[in-house]
mmCIF file of C-alpha atoms in Angstrom:
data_model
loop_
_atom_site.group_PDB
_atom_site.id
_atom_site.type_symbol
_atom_site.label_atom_id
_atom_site.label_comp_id
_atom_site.label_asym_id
_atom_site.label_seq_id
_atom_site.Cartn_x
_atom_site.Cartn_y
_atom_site.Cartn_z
ATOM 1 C CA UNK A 66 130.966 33.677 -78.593
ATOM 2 C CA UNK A 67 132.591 32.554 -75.288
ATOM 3 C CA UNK A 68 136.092 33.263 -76.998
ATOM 4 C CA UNK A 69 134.993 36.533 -77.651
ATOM 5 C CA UNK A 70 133.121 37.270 -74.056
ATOM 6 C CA UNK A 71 136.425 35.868 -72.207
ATOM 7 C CA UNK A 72 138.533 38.081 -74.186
ATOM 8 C CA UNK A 73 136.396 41.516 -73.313
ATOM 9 C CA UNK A 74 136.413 40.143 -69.661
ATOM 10 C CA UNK A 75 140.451 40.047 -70.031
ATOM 11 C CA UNK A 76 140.440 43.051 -71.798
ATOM 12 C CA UNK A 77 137.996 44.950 -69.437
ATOM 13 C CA UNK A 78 135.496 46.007 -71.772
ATOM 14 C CA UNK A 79 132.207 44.993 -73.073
ATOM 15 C CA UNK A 80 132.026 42.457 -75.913
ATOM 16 C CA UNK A 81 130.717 45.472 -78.343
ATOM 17 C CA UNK A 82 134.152 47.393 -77.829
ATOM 18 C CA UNK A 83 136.280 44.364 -78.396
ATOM 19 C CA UNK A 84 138.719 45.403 -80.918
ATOM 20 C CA UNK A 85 138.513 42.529 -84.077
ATOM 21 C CA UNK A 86 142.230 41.745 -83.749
ATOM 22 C CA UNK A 87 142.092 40.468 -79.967
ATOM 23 C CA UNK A 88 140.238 37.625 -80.871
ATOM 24 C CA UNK A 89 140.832 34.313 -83.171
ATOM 25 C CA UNK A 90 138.892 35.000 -86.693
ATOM 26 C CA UNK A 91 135.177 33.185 -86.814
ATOM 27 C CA UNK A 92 136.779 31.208 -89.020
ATOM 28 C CA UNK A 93 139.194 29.408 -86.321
ATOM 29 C CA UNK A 94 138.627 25.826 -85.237
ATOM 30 C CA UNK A 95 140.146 23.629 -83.637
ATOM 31 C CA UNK A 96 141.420 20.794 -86.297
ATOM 32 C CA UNK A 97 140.490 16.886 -86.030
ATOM 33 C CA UNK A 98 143.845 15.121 -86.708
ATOM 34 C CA UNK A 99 143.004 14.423 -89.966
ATOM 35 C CA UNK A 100 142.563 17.619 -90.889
ATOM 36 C CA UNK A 101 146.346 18.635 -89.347
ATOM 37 C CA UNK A 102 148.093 15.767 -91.246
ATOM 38 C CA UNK A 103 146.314 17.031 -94.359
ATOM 39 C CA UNK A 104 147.515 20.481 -93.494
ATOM 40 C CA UNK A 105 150.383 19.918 -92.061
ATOM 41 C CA UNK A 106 151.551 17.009 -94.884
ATOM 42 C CA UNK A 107 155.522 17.907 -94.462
ATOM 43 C CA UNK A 108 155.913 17.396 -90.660
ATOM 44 C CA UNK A 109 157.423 13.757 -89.923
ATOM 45 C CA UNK A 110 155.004 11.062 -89.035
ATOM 46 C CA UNK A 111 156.905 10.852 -85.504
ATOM 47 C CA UNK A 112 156.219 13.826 -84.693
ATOM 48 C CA UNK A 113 152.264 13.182 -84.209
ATOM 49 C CA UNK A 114 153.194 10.338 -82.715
ATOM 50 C CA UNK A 115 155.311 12.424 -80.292
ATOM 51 C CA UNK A 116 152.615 14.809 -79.849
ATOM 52 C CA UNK A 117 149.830 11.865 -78.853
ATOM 53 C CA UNK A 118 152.298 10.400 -76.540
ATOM 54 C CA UNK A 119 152.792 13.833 -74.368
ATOM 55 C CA UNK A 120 148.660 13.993 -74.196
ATOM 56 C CA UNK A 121 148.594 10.581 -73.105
ATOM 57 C CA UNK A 122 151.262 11.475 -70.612
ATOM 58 C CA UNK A 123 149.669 14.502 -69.209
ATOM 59 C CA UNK A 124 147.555 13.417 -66.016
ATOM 60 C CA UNK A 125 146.417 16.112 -63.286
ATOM 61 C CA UNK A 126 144.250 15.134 -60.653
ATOM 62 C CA UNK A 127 142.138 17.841 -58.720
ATOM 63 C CA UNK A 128 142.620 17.223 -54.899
ATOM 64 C CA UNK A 129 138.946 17.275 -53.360
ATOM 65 C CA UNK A 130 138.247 16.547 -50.099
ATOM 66 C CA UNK A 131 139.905 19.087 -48.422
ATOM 67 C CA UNK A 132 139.947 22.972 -48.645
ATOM 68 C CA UNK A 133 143.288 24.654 -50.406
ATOM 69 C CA UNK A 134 143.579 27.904 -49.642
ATOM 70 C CA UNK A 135 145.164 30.671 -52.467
ATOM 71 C CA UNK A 136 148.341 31.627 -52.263
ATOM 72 C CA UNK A 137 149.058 35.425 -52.109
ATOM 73 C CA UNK A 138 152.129 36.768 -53.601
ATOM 74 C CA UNK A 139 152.808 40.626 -53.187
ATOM 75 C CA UNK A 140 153.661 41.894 -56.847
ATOM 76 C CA UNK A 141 156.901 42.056 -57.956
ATOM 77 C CA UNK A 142 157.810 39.139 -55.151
ATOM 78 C CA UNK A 143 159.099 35.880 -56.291
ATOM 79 C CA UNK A 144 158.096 34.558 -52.975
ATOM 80 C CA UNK A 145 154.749 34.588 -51.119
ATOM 81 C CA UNK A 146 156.192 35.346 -48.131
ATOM 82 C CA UNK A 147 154.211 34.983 -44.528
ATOM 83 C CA UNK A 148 150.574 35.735 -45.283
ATOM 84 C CA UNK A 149 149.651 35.877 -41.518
ATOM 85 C CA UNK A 150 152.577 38.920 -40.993
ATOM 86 C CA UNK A 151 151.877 40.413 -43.798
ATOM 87 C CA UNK A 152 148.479 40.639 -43.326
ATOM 88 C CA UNK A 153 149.079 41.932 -39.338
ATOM 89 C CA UNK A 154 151.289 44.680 -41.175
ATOM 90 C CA UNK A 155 148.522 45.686 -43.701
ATOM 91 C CA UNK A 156 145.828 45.479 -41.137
ATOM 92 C CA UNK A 157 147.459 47.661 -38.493
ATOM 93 C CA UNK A 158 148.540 50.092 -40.922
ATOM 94 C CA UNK A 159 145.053 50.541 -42.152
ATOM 95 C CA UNK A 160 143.360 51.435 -38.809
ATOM 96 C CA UNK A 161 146.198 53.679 -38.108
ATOM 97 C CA UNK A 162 145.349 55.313 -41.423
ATOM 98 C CA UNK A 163 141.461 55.142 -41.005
ATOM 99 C CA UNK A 164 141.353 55.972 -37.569
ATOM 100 C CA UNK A 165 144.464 57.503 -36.194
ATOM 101 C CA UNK A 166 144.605 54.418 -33.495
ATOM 102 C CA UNK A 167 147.924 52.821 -33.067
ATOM 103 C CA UNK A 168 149.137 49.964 -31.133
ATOM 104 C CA UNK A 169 150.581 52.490 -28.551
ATOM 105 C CA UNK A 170 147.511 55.359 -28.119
ATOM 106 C CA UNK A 171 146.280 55.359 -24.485
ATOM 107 C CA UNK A 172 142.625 56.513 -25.533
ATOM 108 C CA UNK A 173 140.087 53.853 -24.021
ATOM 109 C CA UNK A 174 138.553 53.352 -27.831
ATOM 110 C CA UNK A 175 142.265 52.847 -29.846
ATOM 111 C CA UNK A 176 142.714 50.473 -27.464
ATOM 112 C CA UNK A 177 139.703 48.551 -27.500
ATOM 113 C CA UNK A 178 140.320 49.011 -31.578
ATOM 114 C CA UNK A 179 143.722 47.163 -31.218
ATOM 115 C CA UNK A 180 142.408 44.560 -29.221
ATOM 116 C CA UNK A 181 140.005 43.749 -31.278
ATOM 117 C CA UNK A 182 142.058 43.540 -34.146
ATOM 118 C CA UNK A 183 144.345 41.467 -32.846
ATOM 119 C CA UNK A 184 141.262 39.169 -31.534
ATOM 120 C CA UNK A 185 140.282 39.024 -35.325
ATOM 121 C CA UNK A 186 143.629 38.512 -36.744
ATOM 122 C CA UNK A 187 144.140 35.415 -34.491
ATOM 123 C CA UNK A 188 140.645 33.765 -35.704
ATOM 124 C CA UNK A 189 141.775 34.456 -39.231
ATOM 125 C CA UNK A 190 145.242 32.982 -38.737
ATOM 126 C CA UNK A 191 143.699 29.762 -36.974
ATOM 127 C CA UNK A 192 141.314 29.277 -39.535
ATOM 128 C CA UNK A 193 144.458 29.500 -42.288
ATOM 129 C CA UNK A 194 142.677 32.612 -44.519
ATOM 130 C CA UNK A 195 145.002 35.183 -43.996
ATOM 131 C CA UNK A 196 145.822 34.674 -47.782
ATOM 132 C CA UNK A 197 141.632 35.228 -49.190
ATOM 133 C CA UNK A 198 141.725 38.272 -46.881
ATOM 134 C CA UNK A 199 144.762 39.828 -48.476
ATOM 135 C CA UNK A 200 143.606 38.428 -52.199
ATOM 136 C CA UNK A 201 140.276 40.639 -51.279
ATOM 137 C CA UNK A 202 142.773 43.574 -49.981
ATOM 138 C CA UNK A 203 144.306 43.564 -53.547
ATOM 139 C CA UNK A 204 141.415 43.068 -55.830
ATOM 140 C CA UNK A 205 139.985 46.443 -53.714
ATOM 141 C CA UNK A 206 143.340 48.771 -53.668
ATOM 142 C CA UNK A 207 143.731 47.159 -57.596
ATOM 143 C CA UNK A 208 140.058 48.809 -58.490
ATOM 144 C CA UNK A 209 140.576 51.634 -56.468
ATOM 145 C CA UNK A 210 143.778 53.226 -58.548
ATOM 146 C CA UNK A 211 141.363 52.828 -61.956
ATOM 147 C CA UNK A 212 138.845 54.438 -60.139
ATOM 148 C CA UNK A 213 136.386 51.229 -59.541
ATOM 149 C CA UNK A 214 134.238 51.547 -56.656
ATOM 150 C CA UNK A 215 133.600 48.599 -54.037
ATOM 151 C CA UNK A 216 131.658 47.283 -51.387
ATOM 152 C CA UNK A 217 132.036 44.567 -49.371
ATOM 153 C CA UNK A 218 128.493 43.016 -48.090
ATOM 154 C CA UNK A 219 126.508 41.204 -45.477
ATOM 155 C CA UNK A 220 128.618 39.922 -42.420
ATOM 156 C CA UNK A 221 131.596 40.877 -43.668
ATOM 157 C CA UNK A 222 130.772 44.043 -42.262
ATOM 158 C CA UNK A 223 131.498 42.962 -38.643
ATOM 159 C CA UNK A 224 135.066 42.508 -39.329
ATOM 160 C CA UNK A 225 137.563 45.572 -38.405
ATOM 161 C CA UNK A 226 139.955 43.963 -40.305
ATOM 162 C CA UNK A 227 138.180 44.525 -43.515
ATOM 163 C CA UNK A 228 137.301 47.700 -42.605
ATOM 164 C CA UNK A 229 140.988 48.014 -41.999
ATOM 165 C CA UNK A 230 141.568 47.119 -45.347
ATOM 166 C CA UNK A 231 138.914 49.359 -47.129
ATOM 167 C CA UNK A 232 137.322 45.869 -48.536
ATOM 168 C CA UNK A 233 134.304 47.364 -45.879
ATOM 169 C CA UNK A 234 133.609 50.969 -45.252
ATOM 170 C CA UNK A 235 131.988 50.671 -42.155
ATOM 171 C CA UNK A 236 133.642 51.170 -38.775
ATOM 172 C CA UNK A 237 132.354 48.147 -36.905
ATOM 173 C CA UNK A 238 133.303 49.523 -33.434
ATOM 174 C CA UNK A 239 130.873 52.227 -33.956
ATOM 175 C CA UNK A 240 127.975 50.819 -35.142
ATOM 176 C CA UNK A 241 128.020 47.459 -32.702
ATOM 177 C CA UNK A 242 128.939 44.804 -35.466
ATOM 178 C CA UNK A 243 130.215 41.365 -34.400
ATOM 179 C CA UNK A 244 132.983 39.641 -35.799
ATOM 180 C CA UNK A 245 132.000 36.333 -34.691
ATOM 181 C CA UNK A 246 128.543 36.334 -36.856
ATOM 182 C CA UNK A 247 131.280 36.223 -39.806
ATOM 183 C CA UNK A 248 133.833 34.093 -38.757
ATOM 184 C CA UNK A 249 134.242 32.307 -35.778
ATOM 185 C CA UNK A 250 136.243 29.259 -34.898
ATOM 186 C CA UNK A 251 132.951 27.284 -34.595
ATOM 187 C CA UNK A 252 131.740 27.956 -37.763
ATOM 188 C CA UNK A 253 132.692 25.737 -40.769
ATOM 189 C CA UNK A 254 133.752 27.288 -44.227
ATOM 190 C CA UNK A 255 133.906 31.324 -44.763
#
């Protein structure tokens, strides 16, 4: 049943549309060796002997401790690139497109706008999560061009960065939100 409920997740439909080929028959198992050298009688002995000395070779460790933040690759890169620039690209280019402000407009309220981007961009470099900013960016334009519709929530809101990036839809400059009450260099964790 979790097979099943991963694979509609995957798929992006419910478990009841699943087509019957995208998952393993209810027959499938997975095979005690016994069961495999029985099956599998022609394969050299060495060869399970090969196969239990990779698995005993295999060791991964999961750092803890310390907080790794995601990488974010543009699609169709090979290399992640400069979060931090590429997120001052995508974050200027969406207040210019949600609000007409740009870097150089003289009107008081662009510039306080652009100021207080660049006040929120600096937090979010210095706290290294340029990259789950971006990651939230995609998943958001992503749902958007199949027609998903998203909110972001709670103190999020504050931040005209996210708003820049249409992961909020509320302009925080004109309703009074802080940035801080989200993230601030005081504050420990997102």
């Amino acid at each position: 049943e979790l097979h099943r409920l991963l694979t509609a997740m995957r798929l992006n439909c419910s478990a009841g549309e699943l087509p019957p080929e995208a998952t393993a028959p209810p027959e499938a198992w997975l095979m005690d060796e016994d069961t495999i050298r029985r099956a599998l009688g022609a394969v050299p002995r060495e060869a399970f002997a090969n196969t239990a000395l990779i698995a005993r070779n295999c060791h991964y460790r999961v750092p803890t401790g310390r907080s790794r933040p995601p990488l974010f690759q543009p699609l169709g890169s090979e290399d992640p690139g400069d979060p931090e620039r590429f997120l001052f690209h995508q974050a200027h280019l969406g207040l210019w497109e949600r609000t007409g402000f740009t870097p150089k407009s003289r009107r008081p309220e662009a510039q306080r706008a652009v100021i207080a981007l660049r006040r929120e961009l600096e937090v979010i470099r210095r706290r290294g999560v340029s990259a789950y900013f971006l990651i939230a960016w995609d998943l958001v334009r992503h749902g958007r061009t199949r027609g998903l519709a998203s909110l972001g929530r709670g103190s999020a809101a504050g931040s005209l960065v996210s708003y820049a990036l249409q992961i909020t839809h509320v302009n925080p400059l004109e309703h009074g939100l802080y940035f801080e009450r989200f993230l601030n260099m005081e504050r420990q964790g997102l």
